[in-house]
Coordinates of C-alpha atoms and ligand atoms in Angstrom, one line a residue:
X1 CA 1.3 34.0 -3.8
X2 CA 3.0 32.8 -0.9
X3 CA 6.2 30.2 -1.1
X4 CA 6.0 27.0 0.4
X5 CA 9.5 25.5 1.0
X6 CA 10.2 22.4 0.0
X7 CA 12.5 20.6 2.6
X8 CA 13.4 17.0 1.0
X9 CA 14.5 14.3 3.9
X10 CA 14.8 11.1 1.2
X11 CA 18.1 10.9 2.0
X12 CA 17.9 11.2 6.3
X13 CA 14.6 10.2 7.2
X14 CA 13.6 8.2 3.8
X15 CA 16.8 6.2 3.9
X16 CA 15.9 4.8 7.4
X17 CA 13.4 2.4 5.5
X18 CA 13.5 -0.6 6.3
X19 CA 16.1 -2.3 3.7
X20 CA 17.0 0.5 2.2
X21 CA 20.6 1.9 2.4
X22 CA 22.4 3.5 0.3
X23 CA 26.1 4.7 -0.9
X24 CA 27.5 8.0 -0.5
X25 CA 27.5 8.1 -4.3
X26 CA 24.0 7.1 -5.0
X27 CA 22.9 9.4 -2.4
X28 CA 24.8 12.4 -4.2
X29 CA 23.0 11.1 -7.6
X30 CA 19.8 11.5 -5.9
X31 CA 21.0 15.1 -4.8
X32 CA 22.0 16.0 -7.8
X33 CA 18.5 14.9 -9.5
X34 CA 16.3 16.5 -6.4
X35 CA 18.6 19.8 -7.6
X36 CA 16.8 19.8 -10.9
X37 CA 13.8 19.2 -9.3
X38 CA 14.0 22.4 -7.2
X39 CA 13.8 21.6 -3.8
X40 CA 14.8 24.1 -1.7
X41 CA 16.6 21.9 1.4
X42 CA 18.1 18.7 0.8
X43 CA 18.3 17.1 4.2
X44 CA 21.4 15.0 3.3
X45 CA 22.3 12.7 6.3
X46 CA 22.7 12.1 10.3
X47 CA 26.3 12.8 10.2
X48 CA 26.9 11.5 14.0
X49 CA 25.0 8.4 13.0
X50 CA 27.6 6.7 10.2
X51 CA 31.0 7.4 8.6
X52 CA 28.9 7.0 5.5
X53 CA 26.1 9.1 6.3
X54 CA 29.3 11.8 7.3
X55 CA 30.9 11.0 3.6
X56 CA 27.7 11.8 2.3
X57 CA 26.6 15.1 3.5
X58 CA 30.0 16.3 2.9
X59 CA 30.2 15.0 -1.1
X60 CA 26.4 16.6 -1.6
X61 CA 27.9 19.5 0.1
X62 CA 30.7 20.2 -2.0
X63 CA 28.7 19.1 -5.1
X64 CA 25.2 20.2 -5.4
X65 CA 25.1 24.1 -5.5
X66 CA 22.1 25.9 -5.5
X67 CA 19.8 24.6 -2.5
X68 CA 20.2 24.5 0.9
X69 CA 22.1 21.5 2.3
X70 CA 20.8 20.2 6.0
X71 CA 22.6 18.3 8.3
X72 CA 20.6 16.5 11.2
X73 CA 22.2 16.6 15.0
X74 CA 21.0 15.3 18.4
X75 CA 21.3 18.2 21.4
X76 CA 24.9 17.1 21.8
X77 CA 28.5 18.9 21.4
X78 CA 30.0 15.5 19.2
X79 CA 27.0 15.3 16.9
X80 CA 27.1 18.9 16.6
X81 CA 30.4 19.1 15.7
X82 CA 30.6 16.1 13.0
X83 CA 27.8 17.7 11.4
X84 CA 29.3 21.2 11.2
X85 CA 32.7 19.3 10.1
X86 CA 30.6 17.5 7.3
X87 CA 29.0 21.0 6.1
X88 CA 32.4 22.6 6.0
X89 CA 32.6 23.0 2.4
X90 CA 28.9 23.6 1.7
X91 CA 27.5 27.4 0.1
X92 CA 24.4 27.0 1.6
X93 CA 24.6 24.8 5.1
X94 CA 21.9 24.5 7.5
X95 CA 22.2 22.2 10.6
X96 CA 19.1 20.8 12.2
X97 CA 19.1 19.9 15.8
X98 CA 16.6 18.0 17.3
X99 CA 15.6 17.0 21.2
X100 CA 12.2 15.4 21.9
X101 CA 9.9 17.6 24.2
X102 CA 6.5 15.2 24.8
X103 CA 5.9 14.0 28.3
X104 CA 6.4 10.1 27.5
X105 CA 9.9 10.9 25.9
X106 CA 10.7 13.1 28.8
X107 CA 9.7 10.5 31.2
X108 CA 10.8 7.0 29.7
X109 CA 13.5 8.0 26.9
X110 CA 15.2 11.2 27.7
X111 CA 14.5 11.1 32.1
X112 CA 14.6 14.8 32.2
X113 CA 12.7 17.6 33.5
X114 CA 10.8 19.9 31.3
X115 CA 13.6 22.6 32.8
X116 CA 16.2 20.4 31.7
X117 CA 15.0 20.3 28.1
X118 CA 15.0 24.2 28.0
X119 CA 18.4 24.2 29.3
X120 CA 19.7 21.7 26.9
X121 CA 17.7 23.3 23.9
X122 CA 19.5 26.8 24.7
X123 CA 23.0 25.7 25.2
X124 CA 23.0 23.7 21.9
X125 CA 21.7 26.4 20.2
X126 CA 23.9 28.9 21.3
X127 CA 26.8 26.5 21.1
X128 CA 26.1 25.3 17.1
X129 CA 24.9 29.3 16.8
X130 CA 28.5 30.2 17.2
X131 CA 29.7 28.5 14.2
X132 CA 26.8 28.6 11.6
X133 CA 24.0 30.8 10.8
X134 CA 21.1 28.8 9.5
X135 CA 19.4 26.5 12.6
X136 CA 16.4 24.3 12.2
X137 CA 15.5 23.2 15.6
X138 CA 12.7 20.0 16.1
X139 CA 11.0 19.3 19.1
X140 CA 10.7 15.5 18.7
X141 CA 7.2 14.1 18.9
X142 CA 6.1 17.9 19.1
X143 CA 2.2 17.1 17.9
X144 CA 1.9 14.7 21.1
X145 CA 3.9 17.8 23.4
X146 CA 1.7 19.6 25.6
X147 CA 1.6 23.1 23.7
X148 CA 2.2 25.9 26.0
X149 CA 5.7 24.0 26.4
X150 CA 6.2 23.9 22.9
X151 CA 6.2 27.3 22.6
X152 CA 8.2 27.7 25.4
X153 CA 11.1 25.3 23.9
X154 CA 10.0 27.1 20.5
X155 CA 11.0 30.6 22.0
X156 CA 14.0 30.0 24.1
X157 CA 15.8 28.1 20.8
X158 CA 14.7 31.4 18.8
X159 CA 15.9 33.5 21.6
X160 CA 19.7 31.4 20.5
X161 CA 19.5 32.7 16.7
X162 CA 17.1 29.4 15.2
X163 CA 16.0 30.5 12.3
X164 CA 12.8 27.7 11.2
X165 CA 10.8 25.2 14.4
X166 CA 9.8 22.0 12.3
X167 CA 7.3 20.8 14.2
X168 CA 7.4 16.5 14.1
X169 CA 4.2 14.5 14.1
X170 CA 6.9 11.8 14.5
X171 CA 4.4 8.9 15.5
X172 CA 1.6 10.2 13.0
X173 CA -0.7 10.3 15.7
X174 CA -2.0 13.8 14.3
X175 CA -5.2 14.5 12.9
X176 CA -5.6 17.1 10.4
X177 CA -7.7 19.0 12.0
X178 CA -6.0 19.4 15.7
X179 CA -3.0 19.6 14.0
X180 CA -3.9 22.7 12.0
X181 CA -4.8 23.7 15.3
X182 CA -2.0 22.9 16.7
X183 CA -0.4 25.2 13.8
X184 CA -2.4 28.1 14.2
X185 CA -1.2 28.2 18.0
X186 CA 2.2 28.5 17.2
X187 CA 2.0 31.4 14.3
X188 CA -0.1 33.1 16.8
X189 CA 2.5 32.8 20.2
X190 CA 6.0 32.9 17.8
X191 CA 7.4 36.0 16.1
X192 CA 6.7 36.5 12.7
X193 CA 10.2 36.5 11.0
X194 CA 10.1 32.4 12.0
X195 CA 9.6 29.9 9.4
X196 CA 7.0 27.3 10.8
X197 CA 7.7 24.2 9.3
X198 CA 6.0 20.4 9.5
X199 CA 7.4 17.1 9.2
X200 CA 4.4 14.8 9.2
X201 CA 4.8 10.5 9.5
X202 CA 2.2 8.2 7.8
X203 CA 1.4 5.8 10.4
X204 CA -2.2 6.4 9.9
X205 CA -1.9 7.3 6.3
X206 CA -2.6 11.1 7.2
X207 CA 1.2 12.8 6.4
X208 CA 0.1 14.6 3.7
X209 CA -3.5 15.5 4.6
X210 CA -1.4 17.1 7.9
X211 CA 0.8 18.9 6.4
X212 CA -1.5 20.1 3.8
X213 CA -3.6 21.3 6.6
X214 CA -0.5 22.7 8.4
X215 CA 0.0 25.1 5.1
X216 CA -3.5 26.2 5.3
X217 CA -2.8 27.3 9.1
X218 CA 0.5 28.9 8.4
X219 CA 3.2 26.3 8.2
X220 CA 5.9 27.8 5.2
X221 CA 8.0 24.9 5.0
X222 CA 7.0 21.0 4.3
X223 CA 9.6 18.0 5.3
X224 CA 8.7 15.1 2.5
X225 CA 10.4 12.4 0.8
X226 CA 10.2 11.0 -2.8
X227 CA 7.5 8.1 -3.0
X228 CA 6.7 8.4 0.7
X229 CA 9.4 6.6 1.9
X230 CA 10.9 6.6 5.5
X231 CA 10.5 4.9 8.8
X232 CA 7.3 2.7 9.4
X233 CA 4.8 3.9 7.3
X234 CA 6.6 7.0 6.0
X235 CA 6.6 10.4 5.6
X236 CA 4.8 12.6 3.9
X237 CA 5.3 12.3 0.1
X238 CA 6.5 15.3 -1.6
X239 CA 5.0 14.6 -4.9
X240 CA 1.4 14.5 -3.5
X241 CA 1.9 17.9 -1.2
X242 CA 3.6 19.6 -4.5
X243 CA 0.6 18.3 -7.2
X244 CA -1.7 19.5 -4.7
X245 CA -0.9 22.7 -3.8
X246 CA -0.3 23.1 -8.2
X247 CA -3.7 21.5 -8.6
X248 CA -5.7 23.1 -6.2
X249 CA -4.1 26.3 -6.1
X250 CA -7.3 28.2 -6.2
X251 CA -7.7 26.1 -2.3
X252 CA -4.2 26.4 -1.2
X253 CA -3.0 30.0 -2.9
X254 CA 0.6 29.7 -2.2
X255 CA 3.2 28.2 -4.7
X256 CA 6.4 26.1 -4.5
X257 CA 9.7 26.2 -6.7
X258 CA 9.4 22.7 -8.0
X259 CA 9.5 21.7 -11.4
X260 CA 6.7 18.9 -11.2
X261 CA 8.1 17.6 -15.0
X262 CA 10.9 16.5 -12.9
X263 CA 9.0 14.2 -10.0
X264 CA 8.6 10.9 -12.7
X265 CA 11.9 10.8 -13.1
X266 CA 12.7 11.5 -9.6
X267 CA 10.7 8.8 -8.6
X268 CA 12.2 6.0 -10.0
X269 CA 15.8 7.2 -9.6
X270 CA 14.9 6.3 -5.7
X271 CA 13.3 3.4 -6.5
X272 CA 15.8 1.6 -8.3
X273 CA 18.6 3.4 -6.1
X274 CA 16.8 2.5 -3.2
X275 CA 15.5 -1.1 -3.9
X276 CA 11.8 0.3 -2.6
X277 CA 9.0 -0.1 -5.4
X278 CA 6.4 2.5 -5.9
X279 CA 2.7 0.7 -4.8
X280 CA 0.8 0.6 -8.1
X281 CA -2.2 2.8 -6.9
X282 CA 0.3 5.6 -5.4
X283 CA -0.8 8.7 -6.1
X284 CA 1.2 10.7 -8.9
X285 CA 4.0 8.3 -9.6
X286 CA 2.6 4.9 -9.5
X287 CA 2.0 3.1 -12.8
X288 CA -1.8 2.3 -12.7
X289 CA -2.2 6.7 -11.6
X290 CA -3.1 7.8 -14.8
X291 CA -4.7 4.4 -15.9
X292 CA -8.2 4.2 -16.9
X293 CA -9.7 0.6 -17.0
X294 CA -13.3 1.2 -17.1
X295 CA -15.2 1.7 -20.3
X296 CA -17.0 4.3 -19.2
X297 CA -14.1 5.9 -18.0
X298 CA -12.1 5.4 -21.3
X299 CA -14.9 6.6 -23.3
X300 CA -14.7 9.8 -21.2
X301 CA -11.4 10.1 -21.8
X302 CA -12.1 10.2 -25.4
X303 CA -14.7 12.7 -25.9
X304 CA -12.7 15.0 -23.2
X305 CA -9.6 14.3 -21.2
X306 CA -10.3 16.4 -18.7
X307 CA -13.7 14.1 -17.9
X308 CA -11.9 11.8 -15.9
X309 CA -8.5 13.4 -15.5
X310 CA -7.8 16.6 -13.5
X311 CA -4.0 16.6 -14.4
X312 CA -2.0 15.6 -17.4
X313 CA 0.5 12.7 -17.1
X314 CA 3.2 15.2 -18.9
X315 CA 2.9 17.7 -15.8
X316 CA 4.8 15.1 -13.9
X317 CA 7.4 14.3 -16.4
X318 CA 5.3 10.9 -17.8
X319 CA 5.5 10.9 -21.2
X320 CA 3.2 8.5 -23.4
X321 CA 4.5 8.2 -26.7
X322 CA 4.9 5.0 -28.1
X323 CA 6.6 3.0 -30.8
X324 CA 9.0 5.5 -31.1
X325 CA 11.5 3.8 -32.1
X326 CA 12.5 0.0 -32.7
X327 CA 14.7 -2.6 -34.0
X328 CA 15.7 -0.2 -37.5
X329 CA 16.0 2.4 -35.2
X330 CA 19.7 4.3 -35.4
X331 CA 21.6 5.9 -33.0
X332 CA 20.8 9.4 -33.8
X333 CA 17.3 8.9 -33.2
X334 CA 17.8 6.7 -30.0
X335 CA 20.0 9.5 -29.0
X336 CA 18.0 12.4 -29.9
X337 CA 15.0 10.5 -28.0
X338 CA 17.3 10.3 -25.1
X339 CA 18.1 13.5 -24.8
X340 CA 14.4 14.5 -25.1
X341 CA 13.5 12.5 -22.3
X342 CA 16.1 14.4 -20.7
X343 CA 18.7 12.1 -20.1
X344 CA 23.0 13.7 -20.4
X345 CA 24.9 11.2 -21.3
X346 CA 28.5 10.8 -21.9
X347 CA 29.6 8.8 -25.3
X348 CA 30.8 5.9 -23.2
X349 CA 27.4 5.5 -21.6
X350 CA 25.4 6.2 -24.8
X351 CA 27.6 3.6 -26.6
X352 CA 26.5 1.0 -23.6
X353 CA 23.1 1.9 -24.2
X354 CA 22.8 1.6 -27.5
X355 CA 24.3 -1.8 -26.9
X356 CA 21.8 -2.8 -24.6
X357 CA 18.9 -0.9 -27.1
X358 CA 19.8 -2.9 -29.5
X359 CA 19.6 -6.1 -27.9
X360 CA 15.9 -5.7 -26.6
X361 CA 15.1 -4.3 -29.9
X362 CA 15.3 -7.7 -31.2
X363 CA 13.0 -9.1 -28.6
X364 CA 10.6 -6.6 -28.2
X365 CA 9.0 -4.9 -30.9
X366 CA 7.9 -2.1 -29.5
X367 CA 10.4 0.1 -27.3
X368 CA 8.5 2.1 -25.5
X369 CA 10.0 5.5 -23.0
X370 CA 9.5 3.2 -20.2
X371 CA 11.5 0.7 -21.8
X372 CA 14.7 3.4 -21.9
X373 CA 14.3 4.6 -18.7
X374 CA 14.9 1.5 -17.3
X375 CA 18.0 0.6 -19.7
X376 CA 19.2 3.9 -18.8
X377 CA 18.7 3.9 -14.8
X378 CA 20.4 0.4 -15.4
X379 CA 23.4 0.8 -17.1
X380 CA 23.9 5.1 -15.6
X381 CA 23.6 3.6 -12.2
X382 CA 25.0 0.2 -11.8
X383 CA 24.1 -0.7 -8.1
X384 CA 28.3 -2.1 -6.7
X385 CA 29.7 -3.8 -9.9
X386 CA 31.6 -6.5 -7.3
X387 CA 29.9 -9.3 -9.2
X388 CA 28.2 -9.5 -12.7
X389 CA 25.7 -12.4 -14.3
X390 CA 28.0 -13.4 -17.5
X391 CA 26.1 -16.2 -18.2
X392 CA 23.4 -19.0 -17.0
X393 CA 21.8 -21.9 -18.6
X394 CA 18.7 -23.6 -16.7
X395 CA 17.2 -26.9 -17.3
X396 CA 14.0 -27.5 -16.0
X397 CA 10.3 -29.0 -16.7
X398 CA 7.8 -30.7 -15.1
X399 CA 9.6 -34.0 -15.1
X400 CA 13.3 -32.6 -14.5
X401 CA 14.9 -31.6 -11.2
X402 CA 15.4 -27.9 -12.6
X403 CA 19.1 -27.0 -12.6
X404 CA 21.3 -24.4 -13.4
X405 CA 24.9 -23.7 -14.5
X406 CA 25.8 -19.8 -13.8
X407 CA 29.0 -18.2 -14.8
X408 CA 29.6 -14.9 -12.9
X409 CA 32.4 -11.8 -13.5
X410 CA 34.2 -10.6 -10.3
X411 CA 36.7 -8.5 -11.8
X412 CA 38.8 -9.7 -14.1
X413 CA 38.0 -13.7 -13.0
X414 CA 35.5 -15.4 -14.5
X415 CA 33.8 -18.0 -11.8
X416 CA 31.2 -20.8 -12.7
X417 CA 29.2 -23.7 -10.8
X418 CA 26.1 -25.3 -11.0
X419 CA 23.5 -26.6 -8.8
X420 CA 20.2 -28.0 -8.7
X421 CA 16.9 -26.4 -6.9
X422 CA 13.5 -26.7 -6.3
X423 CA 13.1 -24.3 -9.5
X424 CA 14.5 -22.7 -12.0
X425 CA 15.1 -19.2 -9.5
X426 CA 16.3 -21.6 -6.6
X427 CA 18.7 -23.4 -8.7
X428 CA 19.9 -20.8 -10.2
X429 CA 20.4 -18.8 -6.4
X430 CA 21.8 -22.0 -5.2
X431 CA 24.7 -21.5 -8.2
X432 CA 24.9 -18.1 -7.3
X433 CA 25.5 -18.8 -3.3
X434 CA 27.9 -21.6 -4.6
X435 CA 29.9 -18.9 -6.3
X436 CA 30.1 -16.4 -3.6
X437 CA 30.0 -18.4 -0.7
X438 CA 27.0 -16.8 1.0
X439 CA 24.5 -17.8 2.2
X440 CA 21.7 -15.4 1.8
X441 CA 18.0 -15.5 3.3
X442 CA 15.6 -14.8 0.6
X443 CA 13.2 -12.6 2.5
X444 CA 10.9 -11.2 0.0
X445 CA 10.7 -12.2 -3.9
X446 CA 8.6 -9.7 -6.1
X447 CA 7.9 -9.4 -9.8
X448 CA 6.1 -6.6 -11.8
X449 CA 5.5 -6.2 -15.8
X450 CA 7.1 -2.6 -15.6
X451 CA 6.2 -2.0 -19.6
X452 CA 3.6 -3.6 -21.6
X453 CA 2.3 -6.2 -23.9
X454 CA 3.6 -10.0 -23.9
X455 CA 6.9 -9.1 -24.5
X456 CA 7.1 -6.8 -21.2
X457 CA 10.4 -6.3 -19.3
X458 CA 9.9 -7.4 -16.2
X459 CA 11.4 -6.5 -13.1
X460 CA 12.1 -8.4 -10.0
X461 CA 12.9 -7.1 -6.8
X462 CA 14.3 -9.3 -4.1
X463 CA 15.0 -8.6 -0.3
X464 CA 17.6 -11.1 1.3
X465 CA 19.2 -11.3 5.0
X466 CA 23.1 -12.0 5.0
X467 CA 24.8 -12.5 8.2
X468 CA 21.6 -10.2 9.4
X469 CA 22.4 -6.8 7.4
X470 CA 19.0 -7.0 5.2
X471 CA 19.7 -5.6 1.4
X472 CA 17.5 -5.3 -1.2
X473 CA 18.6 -5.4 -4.9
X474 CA 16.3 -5.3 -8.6
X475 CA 16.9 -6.5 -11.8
X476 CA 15.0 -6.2 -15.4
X477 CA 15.0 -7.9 -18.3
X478 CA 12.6 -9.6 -20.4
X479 CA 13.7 -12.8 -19.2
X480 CA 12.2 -13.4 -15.5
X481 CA 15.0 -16.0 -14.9
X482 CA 17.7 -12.9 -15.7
X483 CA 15.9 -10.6 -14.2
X484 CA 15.9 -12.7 -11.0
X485 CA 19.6 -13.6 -11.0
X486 CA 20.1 -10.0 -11.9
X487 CA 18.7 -8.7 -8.6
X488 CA 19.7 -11.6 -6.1
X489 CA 23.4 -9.9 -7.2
X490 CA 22.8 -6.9 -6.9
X491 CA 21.8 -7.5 -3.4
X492 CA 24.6 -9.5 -2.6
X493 CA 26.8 -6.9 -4.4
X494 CA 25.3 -4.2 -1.7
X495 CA 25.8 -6.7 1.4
X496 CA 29.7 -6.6 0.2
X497 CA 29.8 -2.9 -0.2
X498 CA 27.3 -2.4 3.0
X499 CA 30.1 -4.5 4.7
X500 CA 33.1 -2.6 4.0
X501 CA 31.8 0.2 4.9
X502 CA 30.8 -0.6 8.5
X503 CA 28.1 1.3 8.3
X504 CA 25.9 1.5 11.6
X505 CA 23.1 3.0 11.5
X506 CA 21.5 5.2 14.1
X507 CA 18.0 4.5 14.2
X508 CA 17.0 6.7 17.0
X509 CA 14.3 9.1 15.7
Ligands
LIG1 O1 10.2 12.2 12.9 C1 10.9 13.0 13.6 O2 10.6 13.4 14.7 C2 12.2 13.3 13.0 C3 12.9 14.5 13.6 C4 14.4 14.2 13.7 C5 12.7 15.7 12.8 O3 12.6 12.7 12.0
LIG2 ZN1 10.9 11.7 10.9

């Protein structure tokens, strides 16, 4: 069977989400996680568009060994040359250039010719060709680009020495069928040696069904992102393309490198990193995907699994054993469960851990493999530990102004105020802002049960506008009222580090 290369663009295209930004170290954590997942590219940043995004590419690149490590340019000789500078120290470095080809880009946002494109196209080429080997070239907004000069731009750039044409439905105005079309064109006018790829967007909710149908028409390489994420509506999400080209192989008969046991785990590493949560419904990774509600359905289920289910939960790392362990529970066996959920931890961490296992225990009675995953992506990735919830103590009712009295860790110093609010979470924020002296917008306020029963953990995600740089940040715990504060810090904690950094983002594409 055929491979299907699996180019990942979480990082570059899925970090241009709206609210979600992350540090050059949680972005090499994610690299270092979609390594044991197998892709085969990591697109790791837009060097030209941020110090940070620079940082980035250049810690993944000296870092995360064994695929291919991309760095995105615009057609020009500074972009180029900050993205070669951030791939310096990289085994495996690709750079992808990109310049937009489609008549109302031409016209309105580039003002050039369609000769002037072909110019441009072959002298960045043959400049960046000069200094590295493996080119990706993108004609932006390629599925709305009259065809005949697609191939032309397609064939002058491979004329240069680039190696793979990504072909960008950029304003998902594809529709699977005319872009398979579209597709078979180009495998039939571009020599074979070139690797066709696709890099679909979601705004109609079609990313994957294009890109599926882009395989079937000859397309070798797929650009995805982890849950779907990236500008507007998205990209294509690379858990759906991989589980169905493994599910319907006997359609698709071509295979990929991925280890699917490693796309749960995946998953949420970029939703808590990221701030984003996974819909409920979401194919593959969302928590209600291998639910079944309806008696019928569970009766099914019981007689045969395979009535109702056409893959298993384990395939994609979900594992659903319960009351493993609880509040008699040692740490050799927490340990050992750890390690089987496939966790490395140093002692410092597992001591942490155990700490916080212990502590739950005593509320919960059942601690479930959901339950440690989230103590683990907690206390393995602490979001920017500028400020910490030490304490809080609320007073509230329905004939009390609710108050709250919050004592924070910055450091070594130890802060504490109180205020009052319309509720428990307001007066508690209002603490908070007294503390820090911010003044933060609260956007968007969201809670979810993330494990079961009455004594769930709950998580709360919260989206909040400081001095207009949006940040998101989530806390759990089976208090709500924790959970809350936990979350409004941790986005204030990324609006400090978001700050020092200066990051400016370059939201071009
Ligand atoms: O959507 C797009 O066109 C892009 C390109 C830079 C590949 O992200
Ligand atoms: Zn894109």
């Amino acid at each position: 069977m055929e491979k299907i290369i699996i180019f990942d663009t979480t990082l570059r295209d899925g970090e241009q989400s709206p609210g979600a930004s992350l540090t050059s170290d949680e972005k090499l954590k994610i690299a270092l996680q979609l390594e044991k997942l197998g892709v085969d590219v990591i697109e790791a940043g837009f060097p030209a568009a941020s110090e940070d995004d620079a940082k980035a590419v250049k810690k993944i690149g000296e870092k995360v060994k064994n695929p291919v490590i991309c760095a995105l340019s615009r057609c020009k000789d500074e972009d180029i040359e900050i993205a070669l500078k951030s791939l310096e120290k990289c085994k495996k470095p690709r750079l992808h250039l990109f310049l937009a080809t489609s008549e109302i880009h031409r016209k309105y946002k580039l003002k050039k010719a369609k000769s002037e494109i072909i110019k441009l196209a072959r002298e960045k080429v043959r400049f960046a060709k000069k200094y590295i080997d493996d080119i990706e070239f993108s004609p932006e907004d390629a599925s709305r680009t009259e065809p005949e000069f697609l191939v032309e731009v397609a064939n002058t750039v491979i004329e240069e020495g680039a190696k793979t044409i990504n072909i960008p439905d950029t304003v998902g105005y594809a529709i699977p069928e005319e872009f398979g079309a579209l597709i078979k064109y180009l495998k039939e006018n571009l020599p074979e040696n070139i690797i066709i790829s696709v890099h679909c967007h979601n705004d109609l909710g079609l990313a994957v069904a294009n890109s599926l149908t882009a395989i079937l028409n000859g397309a070798r390489q797929v650009e995805c992102t982890i849950n779907g994420i990236g500008e507007r509506a998205g990209n294509a999400s690379l858990e759906e393309i991989v589980m169905n080209l493994k599910i319907r192989k006997n359609y698709f008969k071509v295979k990929t490198d991925i280890n699917t046991r490693e796309i749960y785990k995946t998953s949420r590493l970029v939703s808590s990193l990221t701030g984003i949560p996974v819909q409920p419904n979401k194919a593959i990774v969302g928590e209600n995907a291998f639910r079944h509600e309806a008696g019928i359905h569970q009766d099914g289920i019981l007689k045969h699994r395979k009535t109702y289910e056409i893959m298993h939960p384990e395939m994609v790392g979900i594992k659903e054993s319960k009351l493993v362990l609880g509040k008699h529970s040692g740490r050799h066996a927490l340990f050992d469960k750890l390690e089987k959920l496939g966790f490395q931890l140093d002692e410092k961490q597992k001591e942490k851990i155990f700490e916080r296992f212990k502590k739950l225990a005593e509320k919960k009675k059942e601690i479930t493999d959901l339950d440690l995953i989230v103590i683990v992506e907690e206390e393995t990735m602490p979001l920017v530990p500028i400020y910490s919830l030490e304490y809080f103590h609320i007073i509230s009712g329905s004939s009390t102004i609710p108050s709250a009295t919050v004592r924070l860790k910055k450091g070594e110093e130890i802060l504490e105020d109180a205020s009052r609010g319309d509720g428990p979470v307001d007066a508690l924020y209002k603490a908070i802002d007294r503390i820090t002296k911010l003044s933060p917008v609260l956007k968007e306020y969201k809670i979810t049960a993330i494990t079961g029963g009455k004594d769930a953990q709950g998580e709360v995600t919260v989206c909040l506008e400081i001095d207009g740089i949006k940040v998101s940040g989530k806390g759990v715990s089976t208090d709500i009222i924790e959970a809350s504060g936990k979350a409004y810090i941790n986005a204030i904690n990324y609006y400090i580090a978001k700050k020092n950094l200066h990051k400016k983002h370059y939201k071009g594409t």
